[in-house]
Coordinates of C-alpha atoms and ligand atoms in Angstrom, one line a residue:
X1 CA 0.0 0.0 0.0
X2 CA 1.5 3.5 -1.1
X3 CA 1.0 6.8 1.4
X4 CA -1.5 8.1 -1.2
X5 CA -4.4 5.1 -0.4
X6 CA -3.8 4.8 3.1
X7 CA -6.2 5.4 5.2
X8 CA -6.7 8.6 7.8
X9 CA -5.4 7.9 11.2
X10 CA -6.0 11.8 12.1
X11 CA -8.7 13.7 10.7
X12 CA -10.5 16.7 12.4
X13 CA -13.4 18.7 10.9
X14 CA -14.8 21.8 11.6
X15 CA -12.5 21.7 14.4
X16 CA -13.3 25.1 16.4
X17 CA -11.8 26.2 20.5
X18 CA -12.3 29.1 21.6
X19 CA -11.8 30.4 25.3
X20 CA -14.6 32.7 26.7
X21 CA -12.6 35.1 29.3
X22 CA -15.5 37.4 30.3
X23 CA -15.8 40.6 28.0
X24 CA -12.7 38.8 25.9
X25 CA -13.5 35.8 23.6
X26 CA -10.0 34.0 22.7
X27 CA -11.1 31.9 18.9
X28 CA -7.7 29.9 19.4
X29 CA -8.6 27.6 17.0
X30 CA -11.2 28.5 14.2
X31 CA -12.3 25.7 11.7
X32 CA -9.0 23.6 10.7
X33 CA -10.1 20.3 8.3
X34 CA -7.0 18.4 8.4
X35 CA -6.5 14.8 7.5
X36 CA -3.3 12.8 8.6
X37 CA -2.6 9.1 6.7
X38 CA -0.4 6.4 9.1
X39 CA 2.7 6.4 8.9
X40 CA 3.0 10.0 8.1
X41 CA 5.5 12.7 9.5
X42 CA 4.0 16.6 9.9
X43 CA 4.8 19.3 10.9
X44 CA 2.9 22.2 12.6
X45 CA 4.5 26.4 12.3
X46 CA 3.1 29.5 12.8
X47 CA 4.0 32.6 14.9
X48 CA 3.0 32.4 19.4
X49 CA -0.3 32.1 19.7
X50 CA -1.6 30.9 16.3
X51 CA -3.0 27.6 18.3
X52 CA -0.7 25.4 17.4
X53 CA -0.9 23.8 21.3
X54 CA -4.2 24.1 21.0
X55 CA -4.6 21.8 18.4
X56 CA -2.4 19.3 19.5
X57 CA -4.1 18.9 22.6
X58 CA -7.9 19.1 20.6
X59 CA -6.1 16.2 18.7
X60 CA -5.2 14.2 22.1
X61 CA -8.3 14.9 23.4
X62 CA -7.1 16.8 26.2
X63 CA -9.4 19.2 25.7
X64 CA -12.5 19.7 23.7
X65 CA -13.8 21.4 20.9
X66 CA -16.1 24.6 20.6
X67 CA -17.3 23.2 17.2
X68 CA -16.2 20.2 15.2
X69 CA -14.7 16.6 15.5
X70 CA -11.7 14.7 15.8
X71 CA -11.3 11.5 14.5
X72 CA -8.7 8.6 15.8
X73 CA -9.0 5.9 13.0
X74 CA -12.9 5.8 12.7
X75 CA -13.5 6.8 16.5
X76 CA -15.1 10.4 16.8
X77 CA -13.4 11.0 20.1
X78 CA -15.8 14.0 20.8
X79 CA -18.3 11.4 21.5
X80 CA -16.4 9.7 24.3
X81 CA -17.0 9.9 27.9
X82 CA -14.2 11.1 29.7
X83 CA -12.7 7.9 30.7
X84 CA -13.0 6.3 27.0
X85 CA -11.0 9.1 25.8
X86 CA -8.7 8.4 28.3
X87 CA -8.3 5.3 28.0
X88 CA -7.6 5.7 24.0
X89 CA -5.1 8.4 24.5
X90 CA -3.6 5.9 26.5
X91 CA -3.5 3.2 24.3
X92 CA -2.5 5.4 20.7
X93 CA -1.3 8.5 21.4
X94 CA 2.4 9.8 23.1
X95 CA 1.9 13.2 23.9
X96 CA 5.2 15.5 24.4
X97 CA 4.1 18.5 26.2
X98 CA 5.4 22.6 25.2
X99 CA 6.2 22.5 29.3
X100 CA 7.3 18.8 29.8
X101 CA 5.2 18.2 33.2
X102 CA 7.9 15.8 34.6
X103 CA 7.2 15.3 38.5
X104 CA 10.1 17.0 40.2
X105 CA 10.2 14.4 43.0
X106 CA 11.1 11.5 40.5
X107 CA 14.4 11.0 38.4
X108 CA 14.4 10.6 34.8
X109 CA 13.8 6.9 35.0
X110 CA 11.1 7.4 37.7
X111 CA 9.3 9.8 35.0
X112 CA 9.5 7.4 32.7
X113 CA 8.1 4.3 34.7
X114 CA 5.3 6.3 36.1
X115 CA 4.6 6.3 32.4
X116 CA 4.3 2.7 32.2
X117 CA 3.1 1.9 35.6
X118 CA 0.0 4.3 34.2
X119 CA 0.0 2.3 31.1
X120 CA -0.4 -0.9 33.3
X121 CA 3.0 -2.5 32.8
X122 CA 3.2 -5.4 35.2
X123 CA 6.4 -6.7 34.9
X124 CA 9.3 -4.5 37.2
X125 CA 12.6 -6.0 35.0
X126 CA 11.2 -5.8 31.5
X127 CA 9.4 -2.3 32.5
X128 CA 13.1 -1.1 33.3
X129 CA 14.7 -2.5 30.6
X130 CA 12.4 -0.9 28.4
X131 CA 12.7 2.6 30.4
X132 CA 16.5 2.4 30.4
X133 CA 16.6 1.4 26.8
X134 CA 14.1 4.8 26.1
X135 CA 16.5 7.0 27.9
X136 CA 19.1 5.5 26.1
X137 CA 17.3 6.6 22.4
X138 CA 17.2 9.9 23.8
X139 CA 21.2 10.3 24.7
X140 CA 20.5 10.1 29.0
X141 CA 21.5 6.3 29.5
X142 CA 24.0 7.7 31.6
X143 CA 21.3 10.3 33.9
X144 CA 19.0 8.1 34.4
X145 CA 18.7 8.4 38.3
X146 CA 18.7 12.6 38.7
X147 CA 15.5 14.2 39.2
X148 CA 14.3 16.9 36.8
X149 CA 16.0 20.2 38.6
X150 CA 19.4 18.2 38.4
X151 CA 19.1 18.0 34.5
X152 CA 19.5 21.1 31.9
X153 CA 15.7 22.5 30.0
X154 CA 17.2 19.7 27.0
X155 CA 18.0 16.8 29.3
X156 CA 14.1 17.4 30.6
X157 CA 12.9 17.6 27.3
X158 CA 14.0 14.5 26.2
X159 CA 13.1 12.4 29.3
X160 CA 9.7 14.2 28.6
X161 CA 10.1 12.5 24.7
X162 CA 11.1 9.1 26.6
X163 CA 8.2 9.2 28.4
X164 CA 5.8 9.3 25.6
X165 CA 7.3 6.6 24.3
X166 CA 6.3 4.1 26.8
X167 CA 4.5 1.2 25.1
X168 CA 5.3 2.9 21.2
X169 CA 2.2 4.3 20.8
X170 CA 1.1 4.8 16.6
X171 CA 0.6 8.2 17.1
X172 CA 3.1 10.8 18.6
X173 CA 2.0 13.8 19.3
X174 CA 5.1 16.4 20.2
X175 CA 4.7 20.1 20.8
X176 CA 8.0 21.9 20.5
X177 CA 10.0 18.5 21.0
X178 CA 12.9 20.1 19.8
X179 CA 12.2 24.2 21.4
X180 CA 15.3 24.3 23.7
X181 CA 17.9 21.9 22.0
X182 CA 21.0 23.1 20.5
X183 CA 21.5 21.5 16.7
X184 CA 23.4 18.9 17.5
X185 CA 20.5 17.9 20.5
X186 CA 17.8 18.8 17.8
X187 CA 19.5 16.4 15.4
X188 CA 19.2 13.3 17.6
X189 CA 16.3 13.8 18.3
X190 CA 14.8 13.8 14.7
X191 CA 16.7 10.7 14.1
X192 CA 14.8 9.0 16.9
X193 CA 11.3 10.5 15.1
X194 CA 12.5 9.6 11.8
X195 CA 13.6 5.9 12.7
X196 CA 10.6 5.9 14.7
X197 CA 8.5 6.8 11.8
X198 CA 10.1 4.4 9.6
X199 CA 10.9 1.6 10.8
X200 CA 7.5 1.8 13.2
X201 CA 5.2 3.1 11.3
X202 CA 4.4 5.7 13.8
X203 CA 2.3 8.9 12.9
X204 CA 4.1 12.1 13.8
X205 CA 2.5 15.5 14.5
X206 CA 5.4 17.9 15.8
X207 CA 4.9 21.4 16.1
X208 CA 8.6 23.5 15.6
X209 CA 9.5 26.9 15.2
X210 CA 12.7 25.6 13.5
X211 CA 12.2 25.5 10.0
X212 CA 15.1 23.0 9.5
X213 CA 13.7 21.0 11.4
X214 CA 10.1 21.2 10.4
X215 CA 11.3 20.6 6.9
X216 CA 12.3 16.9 7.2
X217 CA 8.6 16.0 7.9
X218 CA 6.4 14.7 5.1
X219 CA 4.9 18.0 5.0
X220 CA 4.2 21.1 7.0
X221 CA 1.4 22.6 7.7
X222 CA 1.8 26.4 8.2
X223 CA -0.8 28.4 11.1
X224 CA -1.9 31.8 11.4
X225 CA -5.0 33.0 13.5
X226 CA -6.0 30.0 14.2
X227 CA -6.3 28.6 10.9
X228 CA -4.2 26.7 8.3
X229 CA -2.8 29.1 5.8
X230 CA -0.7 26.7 3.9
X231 CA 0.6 23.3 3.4
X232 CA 4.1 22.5 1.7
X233 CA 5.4 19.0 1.0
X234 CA 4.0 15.7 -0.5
X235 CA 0.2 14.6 -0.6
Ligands
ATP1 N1 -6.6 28.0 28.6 C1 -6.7 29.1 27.9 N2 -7.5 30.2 28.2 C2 -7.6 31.3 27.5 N3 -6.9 31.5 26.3 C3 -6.0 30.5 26.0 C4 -5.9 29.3 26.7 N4 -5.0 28.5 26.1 C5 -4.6 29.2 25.0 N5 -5.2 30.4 25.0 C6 -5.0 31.4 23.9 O1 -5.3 30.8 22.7 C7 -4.4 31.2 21.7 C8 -3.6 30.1 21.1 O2 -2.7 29.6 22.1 P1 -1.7 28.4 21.8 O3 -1.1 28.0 23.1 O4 -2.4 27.3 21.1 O5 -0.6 29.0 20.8 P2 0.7 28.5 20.2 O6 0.6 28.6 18.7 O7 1.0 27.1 20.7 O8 1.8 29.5 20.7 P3 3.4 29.2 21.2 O9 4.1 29.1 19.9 O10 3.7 30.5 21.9 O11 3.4 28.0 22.0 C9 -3.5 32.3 22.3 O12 -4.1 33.6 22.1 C10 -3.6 32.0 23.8 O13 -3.5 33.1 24.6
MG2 MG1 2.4 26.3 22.0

């Protein structure tokens, strides 16, 4: 099966948020149709504040829409209850958050077995084999046991990709993944994505400000206002 006839494993429509703050309505997000095939890598831009975060987490069903759906496969996850929704994200979808939410009180491989305790991984030595072997993709085999405020804003970031690792879900979802890496950081970790991507299969959604970076996807999709404004790249 080519890219081109695979089937949607992302797909929003009508796909509307906006925040009421009193006098002040915030339309962060404001009708984005967007269809993502498995298996592909993409790219989100756009200037602060064009709800790019905002759509990732409409996407992970983190938070929901105004207006519109969201699709996983053929699920509309807008029709969930709370703990369905939950339970899917948990299943498909790695999430790397803009602010990395690590808990401070845990080292890097604490972080990451929380992860998989959450995901209900029984079995202690295989569940820190696989941790260590995580940490090791993401260049902090050897940091394993600090805690967060003992590694630099990069070293968190990528026990924060580590994390969302756990259990290889198809889809990764990664806001800013890259945001406080230096090149050589920022390199590495797109090798992880793109072996990830390849040799997994796994679905990609990255939002970057780096356009280096944001060029080795698939495609890019570019965001202004709250809206796409254009799309470079294949299909
Ligand atoms: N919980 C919220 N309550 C009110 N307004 C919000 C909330 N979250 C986001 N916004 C607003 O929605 C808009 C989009 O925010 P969002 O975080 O999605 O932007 P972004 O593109 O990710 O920006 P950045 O590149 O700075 O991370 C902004 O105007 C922001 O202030
Ligand atoms: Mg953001």
């Amino acid at each position: 099966m080519t890219m081109d006839d695979a089937p949607s494993i992302l797909r929003t429509v009508g796909l509307e948020k906006s925040y009421d703050l009193g006098r002040i309505k915030v339309r962060a997000v404001c009708g984005i149709d967007l269809a993502i095939k498995k298996g592909e890598f993409v790219s989100i831009m756009g200037p602060s504040g064009c709800g790019k975060s905002t759509l990732l987490y409409l996407i992970g069903g983190m938070t929901n829409p105004t207006r519109g759906s969201v699709f996983v496969g053929d699920t509309d996850i807008t029709h969930l209850s709370d703990s369905e929704r939950t339970a899917l994200r948990r299943e498909r979808i790695g999430f790397v958050f803009q602010r990395f939410n690590l808990f401070p009180t845990l080292s890097a491989l604490g972080n990451v077995r929380l992860a998989q305790e959450i995901q209900g991984w029984k079995d202690r030595k295989e569940a820190g084999e696989g941790a260590r072997e995580l940490l090791g993709w993401v260049g902090l085999a050897d940091k394993d046991s600090r805690r967060p405020y003992e590694l630099s804003i990069g070293e968190q970031q990528r026990v924060a990709i580590a994390r969302a690792l756990v259990g290889m879900p198809e889809i990764l979802l990664a806001d800013e993944p890259t945001g406080n890496l230096d090149t050589d950081n920022s390199l590495q970790i797109m090798r992880v994505f793109e072996s990830l991507n390849e040799k997994h299969s796994q679905t990609i959604l990255m939002i970057t400000h780096n356009p280096e970076i944001a060029a080795r996807a698939d495609r890019t999709i570019h965001m202004r206002d709250g809206r796409i404004v254009d799309v470079e790249g294949k299909s």
